mmCIF file of C-alpha atoms in Angstrom:
data_model
loop_
_atom_site.group_PDB
_atom_site.id
_atom_site.type_symbol
_atom_site.label_atom_id
_atom_site.label_comp_id
_atom_site.label_asym_id
_atom_site.label_seq_id
_atom_site.Cartn_x
_atom_site.Cartn_y
_atom_site.Cartn_z
ATOM 1 C CA PRO A 1 -33.201 43.409 231.501
ATOM 2 C CA ASN A 2 -36.523 43.450 233.799
ATOM 3 C CA GLU A 3 -37.985 40.232 231.748
ATOM 4 C CA ARG A 4 -39.235 39.284 235.009
ATOM 5 C CA GLN A 5 -41.983 41.517 235.744
ATOM 6 C CA HIS A 6 -43.349 40.889 232.567
ATOM 7 C CA LYS A 7 -45.386 37.338 232.047
ATOM 8 C CA PHE A 8 -44.585 35.136 229.420
ATOM 9 C CA LEU A 9 -46.228 32.308 227.167
ATOM 10 C CA LEU A 10 -44.859 29.358 224.931
ATOM 11 C CA VAL A 11 -47.137 29.030 222.207
ATOM 12 C CA THR A 12 -46.374 26.350 219.458
ATOM 13 C CA THR A 13 -47.786 25.188 216.196
ATOM 14 C CA ARG A 14 -48.624 21.558 217.026
ATOM 15 C CA ASN A 15 -51.642 20.282 216.951
ATOM 16 C CA GLY A 16 -52.836 24.034 215.693
ATOM 17 C CA GLY A 17 -51.629 25.713 218.382
ATOM 18 C CA THR A 18 -49.555 24.495 222.062
ATOM 19 C CA ILE A 19 -48.754 25.568 225.253
ATOM 20 C CA GLU A 20 -45.882 24.365 225.938
ATOM 21 C CA SER A 21 -44.847 26.255 229.377
ATOM 22 C CA GLY A 22 -48.499 28.929 230.836
ATOM 23 C CA TRP A 23 -48.909 31.622 232.983
ATOM 24 C CA GLY A 24 -48.335 29.819 236.479
ATOM 25 C CA ASP A 25 -44.533 28.427 234.668
ATOM 26 C CA SER A 26 -42.088 30.002 236.393
ATOM 27 C CA HIS A 27 -40.024 32.346 234.207
ATOM 28 C CA ALA A 28 -36.918 29.722 234.834
ATOM 29 C CA THR A 29 -38.989 26.771 233.655
ATOM 30 C CA PHE A 30 -40.825 29.609 230.401
ATOM 31 C CA LEU A 31 -36.279 29.778 229.165
ATOM 32 C CA GLN A 32 -35.657 26.039 230.145
ATOM 33 C CA LYS A 33 -39.312 25.362 227.515
ATOM 34 C CA VAL A 34 -37.727 27.834 225.248
ATOM 35 C CA LYS A 35 -33.733 25.940 224.947
ATOM 36 C CA ASN A 36 -35.869 23.150 224.266
ATOM 37 C CA ALA A 37 -38.325 23.663 221.451
ATOM 38 C CA ILE A 38 -37.534 21.858 218.385
ATOM 39 C CA ALA A 39 -38.823 22.796 214.862
ATOM 40 C CA ARG A 40 -41.483 20.006 214.178
ATOM 41 C CA ASP A 41 -45.063 18.868 213.285
ATOM 42 C CA LEU A 42 -47.201 21.565 210.951
ATOM 43 C CA SER A 43 -46.878 25.056 210.215
ATOM 44 C CA ASP A 44 -50.361 25.763 211.310
ATOM 45 C CA LEU A 45 -48.866 29.118 212.260
ATOM 46 C CA PRO A 46 -52.958 30.760 211.986
ATOM 47 C CA SER A 47 -54.364 28.935 214.057
ATOM 48 C CA ALA A 48 -51.307 28.939 216.481
ATOM 49 C CA LEU A 49 -51.365 32.863 216.809
ATOM 50 C CA ARG A 50 -54.933 32.424 217.013
ATOM 51 C CA CYS A 51 -54.308 30.543 220.356
ATOM 52 C CA CYS A 52 -52.325 33.499 221.823
ATOM 53 C CA PHE A 53 -54.725 35.884 221.265
ATOM 54 C CA ASP A 54 -57.629 34.068 223.075
ATOM 55 C CA LEU A 55 -54.882 33.965 225.942
ATOM 56 C CA LEU A 56 -54.626 36.728 225.957
ATOM 57 C CA GLU A 57 -58.061 37.749 226.049
ATOM 58 C CA LYS A 58 -58.654 36.368 229.230
ATOM 59 C CA GLY A 59 -56.826 38.805 231.280
ATOM 60 C CA ARG A 60 -59.148 41.359 229.264
ATOM 61 C CA GLY A 61 -62.503 39.994 230.135
ATOM 62 C CA THR A 62 -62.280 41.725 233.860
ATOM 63 C CA SER A 63 -62.135 44.429 233.124
ATOM 64 C CA ASP A 64 -63.792 47.423 230.510
ATOM 65 C CA ILE A 65 -60.460 48.020 228.494
ATOM 66 C CA ASP A 66 -61.996 47.810 225.427
ATOM 67 C CA GLY A 67 -64.492 50.196 226.393
ATOM 68 C CA TYR A 68 -66.700 48.259 223.977
ATOM 69 C CA GLY A 69 -69.410 51.048 221.908
ATOM 70 C CA GLN A 70 -67.841 53.619 224.190
ATOM 71 C CA GLY A 71 -64.747 55.004 221.743
ATOM 72 C CA ARG A 72 -61.959 53.980 221.369
ATOM 73 C CA GLN A 73 -59.702 55.369 224.928
ATOM 74 C CA PRO A 74 -56.154 54.805 224.366
ATOM 75 C CA TRP A 75 -55.396 56.105 228.319
ATOM 76 C CA LEU A 76 -57.471 52.713 229.487
ATOM 77 C CA VAL A 77 -54.388 50.644 228.255
ATOM 78 C CA ASN A 78 -51.274 50.425 230.628
ATOM 79 C CA GLU A 79 -49.887 46.907 230.305
ATOM 80 C CA GLY A 80 -49.260 45.591 226.596
ATOM 81 C CA ALA A 81 -48.267 42.694 224.955
ATOM 82 C CA SER A 82 -46.523 41.649 221.764
ATOM 83 C CA VAL A 83 -46.521 38.137 220.777
ATOM 84 C CA TRP A 84 -42.556 37.280 218.865
ATOM 85 C CA VAL A 85 -42.662 34.370 216.241
ATOM 86 C CA VAL A 86 -40.065 32.646 215.424
ATOM 87 C CA THR A 87 -39.943 31.094 212.078
ATOM 88 C CA ASP A 88 -38.146 29.410 208.843
ATOM 89 C CA GLY A 89 -40.920 31.646 207.031
ATOM 90 C CA SER A 90 -41.093 28.842 204.507
ATOM 91 C CA GLU A 91 -44.482 27.816 203.779
ATOM 92 C CA LEU A 92 -47.417 27.122 206.019
ATOM 93 C CA CYS A 93 -49.225 24.003 206.352
ATOM 94 C CA ASN A 94 -51.762 22.957 208.241
ATOM 95 C CA SER A 95 -53.785 19.022 208.847
ATOM 96 C CA ASN A 96 -55.829 20.091 205.532
ATOM 97 C CA GLY A 97 -52.297 20.717 203.447
ATOM 98 C CA PRO A 98 -50.044 23.562 202.399
ATOM 99 C CA ILE A 99 -52.032 27.333 203.017
ATOM 100 C CA SER A 100 -51.841 29.664 200.117
ATOM 101 C CA ASN A 101 -53.248 32.621 202.066
ATOM 102 C CA PHE A 102 -52.496 33.593 205.834
ATOM 103 C CA VAL A 103 -56.156 34.360 206.938
ATOM 104 C CA LEU A 104 -55.949 34.456 210.509
ATOM 105 C CA PRO A 105 -59.015 31.923 211.979
ATOM 106 C CA ARG A 106 -61.377 34.313 214.287
ATOM 107 C CA SER A 107 -60.844 34.397 217.518
ATOM 108 C CA GLU A 108 -62.766 31.202 219.655
ATOM 109 C CA SER A 109 -63.527 33.441 223.047
ATOM 110 C CA ALA A 110 -66.531 35.119 224.926
ATOM 111 C CA CYS A 111 -66.048 38.314 223.570
ATOM 112 C CA GLY A 112 -64.967 37.503 220.552
ATOM 113 C CA ASP A 113 -68.126 38.213 218.322
ATOM 114 C CA MET A 114 -66.605 42.149 219.607
ATOM 115 C CA PHE A 115 -64.590 42.270 216.922
ATOM 116 C CA THR A 116 -63.579 41.526 213.169
ATOM 117 C CA GLU A 117 -60.279 40.278 214.210
ATOM 118 C CA ALA A 118 -58.452 38.301 217.000
ATOM 119 C CA PHE A 119 -56.602 40.741 218.095
ATOM 120 C CA ARG A 120 -56.390 43.775 220.200
ATOM 121 C CA TRP A 121 -54.915 47.629 219.029
ATOM 122 C CA ASP A 122 -52.708 47.259 221.707
ATOM 123 C CA GLN A 123 -51.497 43.291 221.513
ATOM 124 C CA ARG A 124 -48.268 43.452 218.445
ATOM 125 C CA VAL A 125 -47.021 40.922 216.275
ATOM 126 C CA TRP A 126 -42.988 41.103 215.891
ATOM 127 C CA MET A 127 -41.946 38.111 213.704
ATOM 128 C CA THR A 128 -37.913 37.006 213.282
ATOM 129 C CA ILE A 129 -37.554 34.786 209.823
ATOM 130 C CA LEU A 130 -33.859 32.913 210.670
ATOM 131 C CA ARG A 131 -32.308 32.826 207.188
ATOM 132 C CA PHE A 132 -29.034 31.395 208.453
ATOM 133 C CA PRO A 133 -27.263 29.658 205.809
ATOM 134 C CA GLY A 134 -25.657 26.940 206.483
ATOM 135 C CA CYS A 135 -22.685 27.574 204.391
ATOM 136 C CA GLY A 136 -21.453 30.181 202.398
ATOM 137 C CA SER A 137 -23.970 33.680 202.349
ATOM 138 C CA VAL A 138 -27.393 34.335 202.431
ATOM 139 C CA SER A 139 -28.453 35.174 198.638
ATOM 140 C CA GLN A 140 -30.435 38.411 198.343
ATOM 141 C CA GLU A 141 -33.533 37.855 197.388
ATOM 142 C CA CYS A 142 -33.760 34.956 200.625
ATOM 143 C CA THR A 143 -33.158 38.155 202.024
ATOM 144 C CA ASN A 144 -35.720 39.931 200.977
ATOM 145 C CA ASN A 145 -38.095 37.434 201.015
ATOM 146 C CA LEU A 146 -40.381 37.505 204.316
ATOM 147 C CA GLY A 147 -42.614 34.705 203.801
ATOM 148 C CA PRO A 148 -46.315 34.341 203.859
ATOM 149 C CA ALA A 149 -47.240 35.703 207.501
ATOM 150 C CA ALA A 150 -45.950 38.184 206.776
ATOM 151 C CA ASN A 151 -48.415 40.271 206.473
ATOM 152 C CA MET A 152 -49.574 39.727 210.443
ATOM 153 C CA ALA A 153 -46.644 41.953 211.678
ATOM 154 C CA ASP A 154 -47.882 44.944 209.558
ATOM 155 C CA CYS A 155 -51.471 44.656 210.331
ATOM 156 C CA THR A 156 -51.150 44.814 213.818
ATOM 157 C CA ALA A 157 -48.106 48.439 214.120
ATOM 158 C CA GLY A 158 -45.311 45.273 214.761
ATOM 159 C CA ARG A 159 -42.585 44.948 212.408
ATOM 160 C CA ALA A 160 -40.905 41.046 209.831
ATOM 161 C CA GLN A 161 -37.727 41.201 209.632
ATOM 162 C CA VAL A 162 -34.916 38.702 208.800
ATOM 163 C CA VAL A 163 -32.083 37.317 210.519
ATOM 164 C CA VAL A 164 -28.996 35.539 208.702
ATOM 165 C CA GLY A 165 -26.982 35.209 211.823
ATOM 166 C CA MET A 166 -26.535 35.311 216.186
ATOM 167 C CA ARG A 167 -25.441 39.016 215.833
ATOM 168 C CA SER A 168 -28.913 40.238 213.854
ATOM 169 C CA LEU A 169 -30.295 37.867 216.229
ATOM 170 C CA MET A 170 -29.577 39.510 219.225
ATOM 171 C CA GLN A 171 -29.932 42.648 217.468
ATOM 172 C CA ALA A 172 -33.741 42.049 217.150
ATOM 173 C CA VAL A 173 -34.045 40.152 220.784
ATOM 174 C CA GLU A 174 -32.665 43.943 222.215
ATOM 175 C CA SER A 175 -34.994 45.404 220.020
ATOM 176 C CA LEU A 176 -38.110 43.817 220.880
ATOM 177 C CA SER A 177 -37.243 43.514 224.820
ATOM 178 C CA GLY A 178 -37.171 48.165 224.650
ATOM 179 C CA ARG A 179 -40.442 47.201 223.128
ATOM 180 C CA LEU A 180 -42.133 45.903 226.227
ATOM 181 C CA SER A 181 -41.729 48.462 228.346
ATOM 182 C CA THR A 182 -44.426 51.360 227.588
ATOM 183 C CA PRO A 183 -47.922 49.838 226.207
ATOM 184 C CA THR A 184 -48.736 51.287 223.069
ATOM 185 C CA VAL A 185 -51.784 51.590 220.470
ATOM 186 C CA ALA A 186 -51.766 51.139 216.793
ATOM 187 C CA VAL A 187 -54.272 53.427 214.317
ATOM 188 C CA ARG A 188 -54.379 53.525 210.829
ATOM 189 C CA PHE A 189 -54.293 56.257 208.628
ATOM 190 C CA VAL A 190 -56.047 56.358 205.528
ATOM 191 C CA SER A 191 -55.926 59.061 202.805
ATOM 192 C CA MET A 192 -60.099 60.416 202.113
ATOM 193 C CA LEU A 193 -59.505 60.295 198.327
ATOM 194 C CA ASP A 194 -57.665 56.906 198.764
ATOM 195 C CA GLU A 195 -61.456 55.918 199.749
ATOM 196 C CA GLY A 196 -62.961 57.582 196.679
ATOM 197 C CA GLY A 197 -64.872 59.682 198.462
ATOM 198 C CA GLY A 198 -69.006 59.560 199.062
ATOM 199 C CA GLY A 199 -70.431 61.841 197.546
ATOM 200 C CA GLY A 200 -72.403 65.162 199.260
ATOM 201 C CA GLU A 201 -70.523 67.478 201.748
ATOM 202 C CA GLU A 202 -67.521 65.136 201.525
ATOM 203 C CA SER A 203 -67.193 65.516 197.374
ATOM 204 C CA LYS A 204 -66.821 69.243 198.034
ATOM 205 C CA ASP A 205 -64.413 68.993 201.260
ATOM 206 C CA ALA A 206 -62.174 66.381 198.806
ATOM 207 C CA ALA A 207 -61.989 68.649 195.704
ATOM 208 C CA ARG A 208 -61.088 71.014 197.763
ATOM 209 C CA VAL A 209 -57.356 68.994 199.154
ATOM 210 C CA LYS A 210 -54.615 69.387 197.439
ATOM 211 C CA PRO A 211 -54.241 65.610 195.909
ATOM 212 C CA PHE A 212 -51.816 63.313 197.250
ATOM 213 C CA PRO A 213 -48.239 62.010 195.679
ATOM 214 C CA ALA A 214 -49.757 58.885 196.604
ATOM 215 C CA ASN A 215 -52.455 58.567 199.153
ATOM 216 C CA PRO A 216 -50.580 57.075 201.716
ATOM 217 C CA SER A 217 -52.579 54.615 204.062
ATOM 218 C CA SER A 218 -50.416 53.129 207.401
ATOM 219 C CA THR A 219 -50.747 51.557 210.377
ATOM 220 C CA ALA A 220 -49.057 52.922 212.929
ATOM 221 C CA ILE A 221 -48.496 53.090 216.674
ATOM 222 C CA ILE A 222 -49.823 56.432 219.429
ATOM 223 C CA THR A 223 -48.098 57.000 222.202
ATOM 224 C CA PRO A 224 -49.552 59.339 225.082
ATOM 225 C CA ARG A 225 -47.586 62.255 226.123
ATOM 226 C CA ALA A 226 -47.127 63.360 229.129
ATOM 227 C CA SER A 227 -48.810 66.438 230.610
ATOM 228 C CA ARG A 228 -47.452 69.671 230.892
ATOM 229 C CA PRO A 229 -46.551 70.735 234.055
ATOM 230 C CA GLY A 230 -49.895 73.108 234.934
ATOM 231 C CA VAL A 231 -52.161 71.518 232.146
ATOM 232 C CA GLU A 232 -54.770 68.872 233.299
ATOM 233 C CA SER A 233 -55.847 66.368 231.041
ATOM 234 C CA LEU A 234 -59.631 66.001 230.818
ATOM 235 C CA HIS A 235 -58.954 61.682 229.694
ATOM 236 C CA ALA A 236 -62.239 62.369 228.207
ATOM 237 C CA TRP A 237 -61.595 62.855 223.884
ATOM 238 C CA PRO A 238 -61.601 58.989 222.601
ATOM 239 C CA ILE A 239 -60.972 58.390 218.710
ATOM 240 C CA PRO A 240 -64.454 57.298 217.930
ATOM 241 C CA GLU A 241 -66.635 53.869 216.859
ATOM 242 C CA PRO A 242 -67.562 53.296 213.708
ATOM 243 C CA PHE A 243 -70.459 53.127 214.489
ATOM 244 C CA LEU A 244 -73.676 54.102 216.310
ATOM 245 C CA LEU A 245 -75.537 52.404 218.659
ATOM 246 C CA THR A 246 -78.792 53.801 219.394
ATOM 247 C CA GLU A 247 -81.866 52.801 222.176
ATOM 248 C CA VAL A 248 -83.634 51.793 218.961
ATOM 249 C CA ASN A 249 -81.079 49.298 217.457
ATOM 250 C CA ALA A 250 -78.924 48.562 219.850
ATOM 251 C CA THR A 251 -77.046 44.613 218.243
ATOM 252 C CA VAL A 252 -73.938 44.130 218.734
ATOM 253 C CA VAL A 253 -71.475 45.340 214.956
ATOM 254 C CA PRO A 254 -68.121 43.683 215.478
ATOM 255 C CA ARG A 255 -65.588 45.926 215.426
ATOM 256 C CA PRO A 256 -62.329 46.691 214.119
ATOM 257 C CA SER A 257 -59.397 45.476 216.083
ATOM 258 C CA VAL A 258 -57.295 49.334 214.881
ATOM 259 C CA PRO A 259 -59.393 51.696 214.394
ATOM 260 C CA THR A 260 -59.244 53.946 210.750
ATOM 261 C CA LEU A 261 -58.819 57.694 210.781
ATOM 262 C CA THR A 262 -59.606 58.980 207.786
ATOM 263 C CA TYR A 263 -57.256 62.171 206.714
ATOM 264 C CA LYS A 264 -57.637 64.889 205.021
ATOM 265 C CA LEU A 265 -54.917 67.810 204.275
ATOM 266 C CA LEU A 266 -55.787 71.219 205.451
ATOM 267 C CA PRO A 267 -53.418 73.293 203.650
ATOM 268 C CA GLY A 268 -54.156 76.568 206.473
ATOM 269 C CA GLY A 269 -53.461 74.669 208.534
ATOM 270 C CA GLU A 270 -55.796 74.235 212.650
ATOM 271 C CA THR A 271 -56.580 77.768 213.915
ATOM 272 C CA ASP A 272 -56.417 78.196 217.639
ATOM 273 C CA PHE A 273 -58.911 76.678 219.902
ATOM 274 C CA PRO A 274 -60.434 78.724 222.322
ATOM 275 C CA PHE A 275 -59.973 76.186 225.247
ATOM 276 C CA ASP A 276 -57.454 74.050 223.467
ATOM 277 C CA GLN A 277 -55.005 73.015 227.014
ATOM 278 C CA VAL A 278 -58.136 71.601 228.535
ATOM 279 C CA MET A 279 -59.541 69.983 225.618
ATOM 280 C CA ALA A 280 -56.811 67.956 223.736
ATOM 281 C CA GLU A 281 -55.921 64.768 224.116
ATOM 282 C CA ILE A 282 -52.632 64.483 222.933
ATOM 283 C CA TYR A 283 -49.945 61.409 221.482
ATOM 284 C CA ASP A 284 -47.306 60.823 219.555
ATOM 285 C CA VAL A 285 -47.175 58.865 216.135
ATOM 286 C CA GLU A 286 -43.863 56.728 215.152
ATOM 287 C CA THR A 287 -42.688 57.421 211.293
ATOM 288 C CA CYS A 288 -44.699 55.659 209.019
ATOM 289 C CA GLN A 289 -45.514 56.972 205.073
ATOM 290 C CA VAL A 290 -48.180 58.863 206.822
ATOM 291 C CA THR A 291 -46.466 61.469 209.193
ATOM 292 C CA GLU A 292 -43.808 61.458 206.017
ATOM 293 C CA PHE A 293 -45.648 63.108 203.273
ATOM 294 C CA LEU A 294 -46.935 65.400 206.246
ATOM 295 C CA ARG A 295 -42.770 65.750 207.099
ATOM 296 C CA ALA A 296 -42.826 66.709 203.647
ATOM 297 C CA GLU A 297 -45.656 68.738 202.787
ATOM 298 C CA MET A 298 -44.000 71.223 205.725
ATOM 299 C CA ARG A 299 -41.397 71.966 203.841
ATOM 300 C CA THR A 300 -43.965 73.630 201.303
ATOM 301 C CA ASN A 301 -46.257 74.595 203.487
ATOM 302 C CA PRO A 302 -44.949 75.398 207.911
ATOM 303 C CA ARG A 303 -49.570 75.313 208.498
ATOM 304 C CA ALA A 304 -50.145 72.306 206.997
ATOM 305 C CA THR A 305 -52.273 69.270 208.976
ATOM 306 C CA LEU A 306 -54.266 66.841 208.801
ATOM 307 C CA GLN A 307 -57.587 66.779 209.681
ATOM 308 C CA LEU A 308 -59.517 63.173 210.770
ATOM 309 C CA PHE A 309 -62.641 61.749 210.567
ATOM 310 C CA VAL A 310 -63.986 57.938 211.293
ATOM 311 C CA ARG A 311 -66.423 57.283 208.861
ATOM 312 C CA GLY A 312 -70.326 55.826 210.072
ATOM 313 C CA SER A 313 -68.986 57.604 213.788
ATOM 314 C CA ASN A 314 -72.614 59.173 213.222
ATOM 315 C CA THR A 315 -74.477 56.667 210.994
ATOM 316 C CA PRO A 316 -76.513 54.713 213.030
ATOM 317 C CA THR A 317 -76.355 50.763 212.732
ATOM 318 C CA VAL A 318 -78.486 49.272 210.406
ATOM 319 C CA ASP A 319 -79.399 45.158 211.216
ATOM 320 C CA GLY A 320 -76.782 45.086 213.036
ATOM 321 C CA VAL A 321 -74.194 45.714 210.709
ATOM 322 C CA ALA A 322 -71.822 49.285 210.160
ATOM 323 C CA SER A 323 -72.103 50.350 206.378
ATOM 324 C CA SER A 324 -68.613 50.979 204.722
ATOM 325 C CA GLN A 325 -70.225 52.655 202.559
ATOM 326 C CA ALA A 326 -71.253 55.337 205.917
ATOM 327 C CA PRO A 327 -71.257 58.970 205.720
ATOM 328 C CA LEU A 328 -67.389 60.399 206.925
ATOM 329 C CA GLY A 329 -68.735 61.686 210.087
ATOM 330 C CA GLU A 330 -67.353 64.255 211.333
ATOM 331 C CA ALA A 331 -63.689 66.282 212.424
ATOM 332 C CA CYS A 332 -62.977 64.728 215.685
ATOM 333 C CA GLY A 333 -58.875 65.516 215.569
ATOM 334 C CA PHE A 334 -56.097 66.028 213.331
ATOM 335 C CA LEU A 335 -51.845 65.204 212.621
ATOM 336 C CA ARG A 336 -49.675 68.371 213.504
ATOM 337 C CA ALA A 337 -45.727 68.058 213.250
ATOM 338 C CA VAL A 338 -44.264 70.127 215.478
ATOM 339 C CA HIS A 339 -40.880 71.448 215.591
ATOM 340 C CA GLY A 340 -38.187 70.393 218.110
ATOM 341 C CA GLY A 341 -35.284 68.923 216.681
ATOM 342 C CA ALA A 342 -33.634 67.766 213.697
ATOM 343 C CA THR A 343 -37.035 66.044 212.593
ATOM 344 C CA PRO A 344 -40.893 67.293 213.274
ATOM 345 C CA THR A 345 -42.280 64.909 216.004
ATOM 346 C CA VAL A 346 -45.277 63.970 214.194
ATOM 347 C CA GLN A 347 -49.014 64.281 216.922
ATOM 348 C CA LEU A 348 -52.348 62.467 216.702
ATOM 349 C CA VAL A 349 -54.314 65.418 218.819
ATOM 350 C CA MET A 350 -58.243 64.441 219.455
ATOM 351 C CA LEU A 351 -60.853 67.048 220.680
ATOM 352 C CA PRO A 352 -64.575 66.823 220.884
ATOM 353 C CA TYR A 353 -66.590 65.497 218.380
ATOM 354 C CA ASN A 354 -66.812 68.161 215.471
ATOM 355 C CA TYR A 355 -64.618 70.667 217.268
ATOM 356 C CA PRO A 356 -65.106 73.273 214.419
ATOM 357 C CA LYS A 357 -68.201 73.678 214.928
ATOM 358 C CA LEU A 358 -68.116 73.516 218.797
ATOM 359 C CA CYS A 359 -64.929 75.942 218.660
ATOM 360 C CA GLU A 360 -67.819 78.751 216.820
ATOM 361 C CA ILE A 361 -70.662 78.433 219.498
ATOM 362 C CA VAL A 362 -67.815 78.464 222.354
ATOM 363 C CA GLU A 363 -66.589 81.855 220.687
ATOM 364 C CA ASP A 364 -70.269 83.516 220.168
ATOM 365 C CA LEU A 365 -71.002 82.960 224.012
ATOM 366 C CA ARG A 366 -68.321 84.569 224.970
ATOM 367 C CA LYS A 367 -68.891 87.226 222.566
ATOM 368 C CA ALA A 368 -72.260 87.371 223.840
ATOM 369 C CA LYS A 369 -71.280 88.139 227.985
ATOM 370 C CA GLY A 370 -73.922 85.702 229.538
ATOM 371 C CA ASN A 371 -76.527 86.936 227.612
ATOM 372 C CA PRO A 372 -76.692 84.491 224.910
ATOM 373 C CA SER A 373 -79.134 84.878 221.787
ATOM 374 C CA PRO A 374 -82.146 82.702 221.247
ATOM 375 C CA THR A 375 -79.743 81.348 217.811
ATOM 376 C CA ILE A 376 -77.374 80.548 219.652
ATOM 377 C CA ARG A 377 -78.863 78.221 222.708
ATOM 378 C CA GLN A 378 -80.604 76.826 219.572
ATOM 379 C CA GLU A 379 -77.425 76.130 218.044
ATOM 380 C CA LEU A 380 -75.346 74.177 221.536
ATOM 381 C CA GLU A 381 -78.754 72.371 222.149
ATOM 382 C CA ALA A 382 -78.768 70.934 217.935
ATOM 383 C CA TYR A 383 -74.655 70.873 218.215
ATOM 384 C CA VAL A 384 -75.063 68.653 222.389
ATOM 385 C CA ARG A 385 -77.769 66.792 220.116
ATOM 386 C CA SER A 386 -75.690 65.411 217.269
ATOM 387 C CA VAL A 387 -72.518 64.134 218.838
ATOM 388 C CA PRO A 388 -72.624 60.251 219.962
ATOM 389 C CA PRO A 389 -73.334 59.512 223.864
ATOM 390 C CA TYR A 390 -70.133 58.390 225.073
ATOM 391 C CA TYR A 391 -69.002 62.169 224.253
ATOM 392 C CA ILE A 392 -71.171 64.008 226.767
ATOM 393 C CA LYS A 393 -69.581 63.696 230.259
ATOM 394 C CA PRO A 394 -66.525 64.830 229.368
ATOM 395 C CA LEU A 395 -68.250 67.587 227.187
ATOM 396 C CA ARG A 396 -70.414 69.199 230.357
ATOM 397 C CA VAL A 397 -66.908 69.020 232.403
ATOM 398 C CA ALA A 398 -65.387 70.653 229.273
ATOM 399 C CA LEU A 399 -68.012 73.474 228.934
ATOM 400 C CA ARG A 400 -68.335 74.326 232.492
ATOM 401 C CA ARG A 401 -65.022 74.410 232.574
ATOM 402 C CA VAL A 402 -64.490 77.574 230.217
ATOM 403 C CA GLY A 403 -68.043 78.897 231.573
ATOM 404 C CA VAL A 404 -70.766 76.989 229.008
ATOM 405 C CA VAL A 405 -73.983 76.536 230.840
ATOM 406 C CA PHE A 406 -74.990 72.942 229.404
ATOM 407 C CA PRO A 407 -77.587 72.048 228.561
ATOM 408 C CA ASP A 408 -79.818 69.268 228.735
ATOM 409 C CA ARG A 409 -79.320 66.798 225.501
ATOM 410 C CA ASN A 410 -83.417 65.180 225.536
ATOM 411 C CA ASP A 411 -85.025 69.017 225.266
ATOM 412 C CA PRO A 412 -86.071 70.114 222.205
ATOM 413 C CA ALA A 413 -84.044 73.595 220.649
ATOM 414 C CA ALA A 414 -86.239 76.865 222.169
#
């Protein structure tokens, strides 16, 4: 349903990616091209996928939807894109011969040097592997074999599935069509313990955390929640960048297409925030290994949450390179499970950078009743200077709403 509201593009693996039906073609022309498609030529799927993503990138260059250097802002995504790959799951090959490992080539688009991958966090790869038997039935081994390209679907938080007949194929098409209606973005959750720690305070934090059963890591889809009646969302708290650009070093740093959030378990849960109703950005998280881990933890500890960090978010880059060994950064949000049915819903809650410190300062200012001590003012000024610059504008608005005078970021502490 509603397929005519979407734009379609048909690309085959011929010549490393050939446009068989473009944006300017009618819907009827697209359908006719799909019906007439024939499996032939080389199966250079990596180059064909790169061609698809580069074509999708052309529509993004005129808008600042990716907000490079300003944090990852899910609310800017108003129309996602899906790449449906139909393949037999056999070995891949290009003009140089068989392809032993599936490696997606770097983007050739104008903005390709800003990202480490050719795709973007609001683009999914859905892969359908055709295993139609000529006679008899398909063996279990063949059904479980997703082929060499299936990991591409996992990287984009999509899905690869084997179909063995027309009925399962139509179910796959129906499932895919339902995914096109709501724009979503992908994020990756990684355990702090899985990363191995990094020394200093981070190692102390990790030592206090209850060991994870398997340190689950997952790429998951998040969807913005509709605002509650009477609660205004600032659309202000992004997912931090994994690097910090400064006036001294503003070299372009390629960032991962899918942001990585490092989590640690807080057995006691998060405390109540003094202005949580105004400040929180809340997203629903689709089921993945990390959400299942949180739900399992809540069976014995109902207040458990997963506090989130972005490695390198407060560390200036060196020669335009973001280090994978950079410090963990400060807390920027958490994962929580909300009871509202048979299965708790897991939510991603984004808050101001280093929100535990900010909440502590705001509480001290409220207790001071308009006459804060020099120490409290110094703490607020130091906090404002410590956060990434793209947090300053929303912080000014949020603090004004709770009656806190925003200090000048450039002034030294009094």
